[in-house]
Coordinates of C-alpha atoms and ligand atoms in Angstrom, one line a residue:
M3 CA 27.4 71.5 13.9
T4 CA 30.7 71.9 16.1
T5 CA 31.0 75.1 18.4
S6 CA 34.8 74.9 18.9
L7 CA 36.1 78.0 17.3
S8 CA 36.0 81.3 18.2
I9 CA 36.4 83.3 15.2
P10 CA 38.3 86.9 15.9
I11 CA 36.1 89.5 14.3
V12 CA 37.6 93.2 13.3
P13 CA 34.6 95.2 13.2
I14 CA 34.1 98.0 10.5
A15 CA 33.9 101.8 12.6
Q16 CA 31.4 102.9 10.4
S17 CA 28.3 100.7 8.7
K18 CA 27.7 101.4 5.0
L19 CA 24.5 100.4 5.3
K20 CA 23.1 104.0 6.6
G21 CA 21.9 105.7 3.5
L22 CA 21.2 102.7 1.3
S23 CA 17.7 101.0 0.5
L24 CA 17.2 96.9 1.0
E25 CA 14.6 97.5 -1.8
N26 CA 15.0 97.0 -5.6
L27 CA 18.5 96.0 -5.1
P28 CA 19.9 94.1 -8.3
F29 CA 21.7 90.7 -7.6
G30 CA 25.2 90.8 -6.4
K31 CA 26.4 94.3 -6.5
Y32 CA 26.6 95.3 -2.7
F33 CA 28.1 94.0 -0.3
T34 CA 28.0 94.1 3.6
D35 CA 30.0 95.5 6.1
H36 CA 32.4 92.3 7.2
M37 CA 33.9 89.3 5.0
L38 CA 35.2 86.1 6.7
E39 CA 38.7 84.8 5.7
A40 CA 41.1 81.9 6.3
D41 CA 44.2 80.7 4.6
Y42 CA 45.3 76.9 4.2
V43 CA 48.8 76.7 4.7
N44 CA 51.2 73.5 5.6
G45 CA 48.1 71.4 5.7
K46 CA 46.3 73.8 8.0
W47 CA 43.8 76.4 8.1
T48 CA 44.8 79.4 10.0
S49 CA 44.6 83.2 10.2
I50 CA 40.6 82.8 10.3
A51 CA 39.0 86.3 11.0
I52 CA 36.0 88.3 10.0
R53 CA 37.4 91.6 9.2
P54 CA 35.7 94.6 7.1
Y55 CA 35.1 94.1 3.5
A56 CA 38.1 95.2 1.5
S57 CA 39.8 94.2 -2.0
L58 CA 42.3 91.8 -1.4
S59 CA 46.2 92.2 -2.1
L60 CA 47.0 89.0 -4.9
A61 CA 50.5 87.9 -6.4
P62 CA 50.0 88.1 -10.0
S63 CA 51.8 84.3 -10.1
M64 CA 48.8 83.3 -7.9
A65 CA 48.1 80.0 -9.1
A66 CA 43.8 79.8 -9.5
I67 CA 44.1 83.1 -11.8
H68 CA 45.8 80.7 -14.5
Y69 CA 44.7 77.3 -13.7
G70 CA 40.9 78.2 -11.9
Q71 CA 41.3 76.3 -8.8
A72 CA 38.4 77.7 -7.7
I73 CA 35.5 76.7 -6.3
F74 CA 32.1 78.8 -5.3
E75 CA 28.7 78.8 -2.7
G76 CA 25.4 80.6 -2.9
I77 CA 23.4 80.6 -0.3
K78 CA 20.2 82.5 1.5
A79 CA 19.5 84.5 4.5
Y80 CA 16.0 85.7 5.4
K81 CA 14.5 86.9 7.9
D82 CA 11.0 85.7 9.5
Q83 CA 8.0 87.3 10.9
Q84 CA 9.5 88.8 13.7
S85 CA 12.9 89.7 12.1
K86 CA 15.1 86.5 13.6
P87 CA 17.3 85.7 10.9
F88 CA 17.5 82.7 9.3
I89 CA 19.5 80.3 6.7
F90 CA 17.9 78.2 4.0
R91 CA 19.5 74.6 3.9
P92 CA 23.3 75.8 4.9
H93 CA 24.3 72.3 5.5
D94 CA 23.6 71.3 2.0
N95 CA 25.7 74.0 0.4
F96 CA 28.3 72.8 2.9
V97 CA 28.2 69.3 1.8
R98 CA 28.5 70.5 -1.5
F99 CA 31.2 72.8 -1.2
N100 CA 33.2 69.8 -0.2
L101 CA 32.3 67.8 -3.0
S102 CA 33.4 70.4 -5.0
A103 CA 37.0 70.7 -3.0
E104 CA 37.5 67.0 -3.2
R105 CA 36.7 67.4 -7.6
M106 CA 39.3 70.3 -7.5
Q107 CA 41.9 68.7 -5.7
M108 CA 41.7 71.3 -3.1
P109 CA 41.4 70.8 0.8
T110 CA 38.5 70.3 2.7
V111 CA 36.9 73.4 4.5
P112 CA 35.9 72.3 8.3
D113 CA 32.3 72.8 9.6
E114 CA 33.5 75.3 12.2
I115 CA 35.1 77.6 9.7
F116 CA 32.6 77.1 7.3
M117 CA 28.9 76.8 9.4
E118 CA 30.3 78.3 12.2
G119 CA 32.5 81.2 10.1
M120 CA 28.9 82.1 7.9
M121 CA 26.8 82.0 11.4
Q122 CA 28.5 84.6 12.8
L123 CA 29.2 86.9 9.8
V124 CA 25.3 86.7 9.1
K125 CA 24.7 87.5 12.8
L126 CA 27.1 90.5 12.4
D127 CA 25.7 91.7 9.3
Q128 CA 22.0 90.6 9.7
D129 CA 20.4 94.3 9.6
W130 CA 21.6 93.5 6.0
I131 CA 18.9 91.0 5.5
P132 CA 16.1 92.7 3.2
T133 CA 12.8 91.9 4.3
I134 CA 10.5 92.5 0.7
S135 CA 9.6 90.0 -1.8
D136 CA 12.3 88.2 -3.9
H137 CA 15.0 89.7 -2.1
S138 CA 17.3 87.8 0.7
L139 CA 21.1 88.0 2.1
Y140 CA 23.1 86.1 -0.7
I141 CA 25.9 84.3 1.2
R142 CA 29.1 83.9 -1.1
P143 CA 31.6 81.0 0.4
F144 CA 34.2 80.8 -2.1
M145 CA 37.9 79.4 -2.4
F146 CA 40.8 79.5 -4.2
S147 CA 44.4 78.5 -4.9
T148 CA 47.2 80.6 -3.9
D149 CA 50.9 79.2 -4.5
E150 CA 52.9 81.6 -6.3
L151 CA 53.8 79.2 -9.1
L152 CA 53.2 78.8 -12.8
G153 CA 53.8 75.0 -12.8
V154 CA 50.6 73.5 -13.5
R155 CA 50.0 71.3 -10.0
P156 CA 47.5 71.4 -7.3
S157 CA 48.2 74.9 -5.0
D158 CA 49.8 74.4 -1.7
S159 CA 48.1 77.2 -0.3
Y160 CA 44.3 78.2 -0.1
K161 CA 42.0 81.3 0.4
F162 CA 38.6 80.5 2.0
M163 CA 36.5 83.8 2.0
I164 CA 32.3 84.4 2.8
I165 CA 30.8 87.8 1.6
L166 CA 27.7 89.0 1.5
S167 CA 25.0 90.6 -0.6
P168 CA 21.6 91.6 0.1
T169 CA 20.0 91.1 -3.5
G170 CA 17.2 91.1 -5.4
P171 CA 15.8 88.6 -7.6
Y172 CA 18.6 86.9 -10.8
Y173 CA 16.3 86.6 -13.3
S174 CA 13.1 89.1 -12.9
A175 CA 11.1 88.5 -16.4
P176 CA 10.4 85.3 -17.9
M177 CA 12.9 83.8 -20.2
R178 CA 13.5 83.0 -23.7
I179 CA 15.6 79.9 -24.1
W180 CA 18.1 78.4 -26.6
V181 CA 18.3 74.5 -27.1
E182 CA 21.9 74.3 -27.1
E183 CA 23.1 72.0 -29.8
K184 CA 26.7 72.9 -30.7
Y185 CA 28.5 74.1 -27.2
V186 CA 28.4 71.7 -24.3
R187 CA 28.4 72.7 -20.2
A188 CA 29.3 69.0 -19.1
V189 CA 30.4 65.5 -19.6
S190 CA 30.4 62.5 -17.9
G191 CA 33.5 62.7 -16.0
G192 CA 34.1 66.0 -16.2
V193 CA 33.2 68.5 -13.6
G194 CA 29.8 69.5 -14.2
Y195 CA 28.5 68.0 -10.6
A196 CA 30.9 71.1 -9.1
K197 CA 30.7 74.3 -8.3
A198 CA 33.8 75.0 -10.3
A199 CA 34.4 78.7 -11.0
G200 CA 35.1 77.3 -14.6
N201 CA 32.2 76.1 -15.4
Y202 CA 30.7 79.5 -15.3
G203 CA 33.3 80.9 -17.4
G204 CA 32.7 78.3 -19.9
A205 CA 29.4 78.7 -20.5
M206 CA 29.7 82.5 -21.0
Y207 CA 30.6 82.5 -25.0
A208 CA 27.4 79.9 -25.8
T209 CA 25.2 82.5 -23.8
A210 CA 26.6 85.5 -25.5
Q211 CA 25.8 83.7 -29.1
A212 CA 22.4 82.9 -27.6
K213 CA 21.9 86.9 -26.5
L214 CA 23.1 87.8 -29.9
R215 CA 19.8 85.9 -31.5
G216 CA 17.8 87.3 -28.4
Y217 CA 17.5 84.7 -26.1
D218 CA 18.0 85.0 -22.5
Q219 CA 20.2 81.8 -21.6
V220 CA 21.0 78.6 -23.2
L221 CA 19.3 74.9 -22.0
W222 CA 22.2 72.6 -22.4
T223 CA 22.2 69.2 -23.9
D224 CA 24.5 66.1 -23.9
P225 CA 27.7 66.3 -25.5
Y226 CA 26.9 63.2 -27.6
E227 CA 23.3 63.6 -29.3
H228 CA 22.6 67.2 -27.9
K229 CA 19.3 65.1 -26.9
Y230 CA 19.0 65.2 -23.1
V231 CA 18.9 68.4 -21.7
Q232 CA 20.9 69.3 -18.6
E233 CA 20.8 72.4 -16.9
C234 CA 19.9 75.9 -17.9
G235 CA 21.7 78.8 -17.5
T236 CA 22.8 79.0 -14.1
M237 CA 19.6 76.7 -12.5
N238 CA 18.1 73.4 -12.9
V239 CA 15.8 72.7 -15.1
F240 CA 11.8 71.4 -14.7
F241 CA 9.6 70.3 -17.1
I242 CA 5.8 69.7 -16.2
I243 CA 4.6 66.9 -18.4
G244 CA 0.6 66.1 -17.5
N245 CA 0.4 65.2 -13.6
K246 CA 4.6 64.6 -13.7
A247 CA 7.4 67.3 -12.8
I248 CA 10.5 65.9 -14.6
T249 CA 14.0 66.9 -14.3
P250 CA 17.4 65.4 -15.3
G251 CA 18.8 62.9 -13.2
L252 CA 22.5 63.3 -11.2
E253 CA 23.9 59.9 -12.4
E254 CA 26.3 61.2 -15.0
G255 CA 27.9 63.8 -13.3
T256 CA 26.9 66.6 -15.5
I257 CA 24.6 68.6 -13.7
L258 CA 24.9 70.4 -10.6
G259 CA 22.4 69.0 -7.4
G260 CA 20.8 72.1 -6.7
V261 CA 19.5 72.5 -2.9
T262 CA 16.7 74.7 -4.8
R263 CA 16.3 71.7 -7.3
M264 CA 16.1 68.9 -4.0
S265 CA 13.9 71.5 -2.1
A266 CA 11.4 71.7 -5.1
M267 CA 11.4 68.2 -5.9
T268 CA 10.0 67.7 -2.5
L269 CA 7.4 70.6 -2.5
L270 CA 6.6 69.2 -6.2
E271 CA 5.2 66.0 -4.7
E272 CA 3.8 67.5 -1.5
M273 CA 1.8 69.5 -4.0
G274 CA 0.3 66.0 -5.8
L275 CA 2.6 65.9 -8.8
T276 CA 4.7 62.8 -9.5
M277 CA 8.4 63.2 -9.8
E278 CA 10.7 61.9 -12.1
E279 CA 14.3 62.4 -11.8
R280 CA 15.9 60.9 -14.9
K281 CA 17.4 61.5 -19.0
L282 CA 14.8 63.7 -21.0
G283 CA 15.2 63.8 -24.4
M284 CA 14.3 67.1 -26.5
D285 CA 11.9 64.5 -28.8
E286 CA 9.9 63.6 -25.6
I287 CA 9.3 67.3 -24.8
L288 CA 8.2 68.3 -28.2
D289 CA 5.9 65.4 -28.2
A290 CA 4.8 66.4 -25.1
Y291 CA 4.3 70.1 -26.4
K292 CA 2.5 69.2 -29.6
S293 CA -0.1 67.1 -28.0
G294 CA -0.5 69.8 -25.2
E295 CA 0.9 67.9 -22.5
L296 CA 3.6 70.1 -21.5
R297 CA 2.2 72.4 -19.3
E298 CA 5.4 74.4 -17.7
V299 CA 8.9 74.7 -18.0
F300 CA 10.9 76.5 -15.4
G301 CA 14.4 76.7 -13.7
T302 CA 15.2 76.3 -9.8
G303 CA 18.6 78.1 -8.6
T304 CA 19.4 79.4 -5.2
A305 CA 20.0 82.6 -6.6
A306 CA 17.2 82.2 -9.4
T307 CA 14.4 80.4 -7.1
V308 CA 12.3 79.5 -9.4
S309 CA 12.0 81.1 -13.1
L310 CA 9.6 81.1 -15.5
I311 CA 10.6 80.0 -19.1
K312 CA 8.0 81.5 -21.4
E313 CA 10.1 80.4 -24.7
L314 CA 12.2 77.4 -25.9
H315 CA 13.6 77.5 -29.2
Y316 CA 15.2 74.2 -30.7
K317 CA 16.1 73.5 -34.2
D318 CA 13.3 75.3 -36.4
E319 CA 10.7 74.6 -33.5
T320 CA 9.3 77.5 -31.4
L321 CA 7.7 76.1 -28.1
Q322 CA 5.8 79.1 -26.6
F323 CA 3.9 79.5 -23.3
D324 CA 1.0 81.0 -22.0
L325 CA 2.1 81.5 -18.7
D326 CA -1.3 82.9 -17.7
K327 CA -2.3 79.4 -17.7
W328 CA 0.5 77.9 -15.4
E329 CA -0.5 76.9 -11.8
V330 CA 2.4 74.6 -10.6
A331 CA 5.6 77.3 -10.9
P332 CA 3.7 80.0 -9.4
A333 CA 2.8 77.7 -6.7
L334 CA 5.8 76.5 -5.8
K335 CA 7.4 79.5 -5.8
E336 CA 5.0 80.8 -3.5
K337 CA 5.4 77.7 -1.2
L338 CA 8.9 77.9 -1.1
S339 CA 8.9 81.8 -0.6
A340 CA 6.5 81.2 2.5
I341 CA 8.7 78.9 4.2
R342 CA 11.9 81.2 3.6
E343 CA 10.2 84.4 4.9
G344 CA 8.8 82.3 7.4
K345 CA 5.1 82.9 6.9
T346 CA 4.4 79.1 6.9
A347 CA 5.5 76.7 9.4
D348 CA 8.7 74.9 8.0
T349 CA 7.7 71.1 8.6
H350 CA 11.1 70.2 6.7
G351 CA 13.7 72.1 8.8
W352 CA 14.7 73.9 6.3
M353 CA 15.6 77.1 8.1
I354 CA 18.2 77.2 10.8
P355 CA 18.4 80.3 12.9
V356 CA 21.2 82.2 13.0
I357 CA 22.2 82.5 16.7
Ligands
COI8 C1 23.1 80.5 -7.6 O1 22.2 80.1 -7.5 O2 23.8 80.7 -6.6 C2 24.1 79.9 -8.3 O3 25.5 79.7 -8.3 C3 24.0 80.9 -9.5 C4 25.0 82.0 -9.8 C5 26.5 82.4 -10.6 C6 24.6 83.8 -10.0

């Protein structure tokens, strides 16, 4: 990481933290004292500053509102057992952010704004990092187009920001999942692999339909046969079949390359499972369920961490799981939390100190 930029800080007069308990927090509802803001104008990043968290004043003609050039990331900060702040694999999110930027025809954000800005912001607001289990400081970098113009073309100007939210678990209870066979999230050649805001907006209708039927989220399938599984809600998905851990591969560009997904793949192999990253069809899942080989299904994500799936509904079939018998997902969650909370050695170099 380069450390060439000194980012001006305008501190808040009085912290909002007093009186707020950092326990039992809902996801993404509270925001810390400060935020980072930078503008891209005339081909250059300018006006980089950390200032008190506040509303923005934006033109109604601002391009992002109309045409959706908007991307984001999700990263988490923790405190170790000595109360020192660390961020989980921020560089991987930085790389993915710029991949999303490229796909959405937006400028990339340099290391010294994204990484250094994030470090300085988290350092400033480190008292907001919760220390109880399943809690963390959620870091939300995002960028959107700011040209005031209704013509459909890439904007010339952009705003990059980072905000921070002390937060609890995203999905708190084991989920019932509807395997989606009508609506699609992503197609090959599309933007499924990018963390584009529209991917989330586009998922809301199908998710609401699933909720009306009593399910918590949808499991997306491929757009051609509705057979091969993609992602689940806001998560990557893993199936434990026999001694194999199987997760859909990234080669078609329809799936977000999750940082928690990558970490889970590493840890599952260390736990002695054979990791397979490949196409996985509902027929194979159903056969494995019927033969008793399908042991566990779970999702992974920055917000979701490791979230258990207790039921899958596919066509006329209901696949139900007895969570009391599960071993892999709880052990994976435990291992990941122990690394993040500094309770076990971080042998992979995933925890980056905030200094
Ligand atoms: C994350 O896991 O950070 C996500 O992006 C999910 C989010 C949309 C809540």
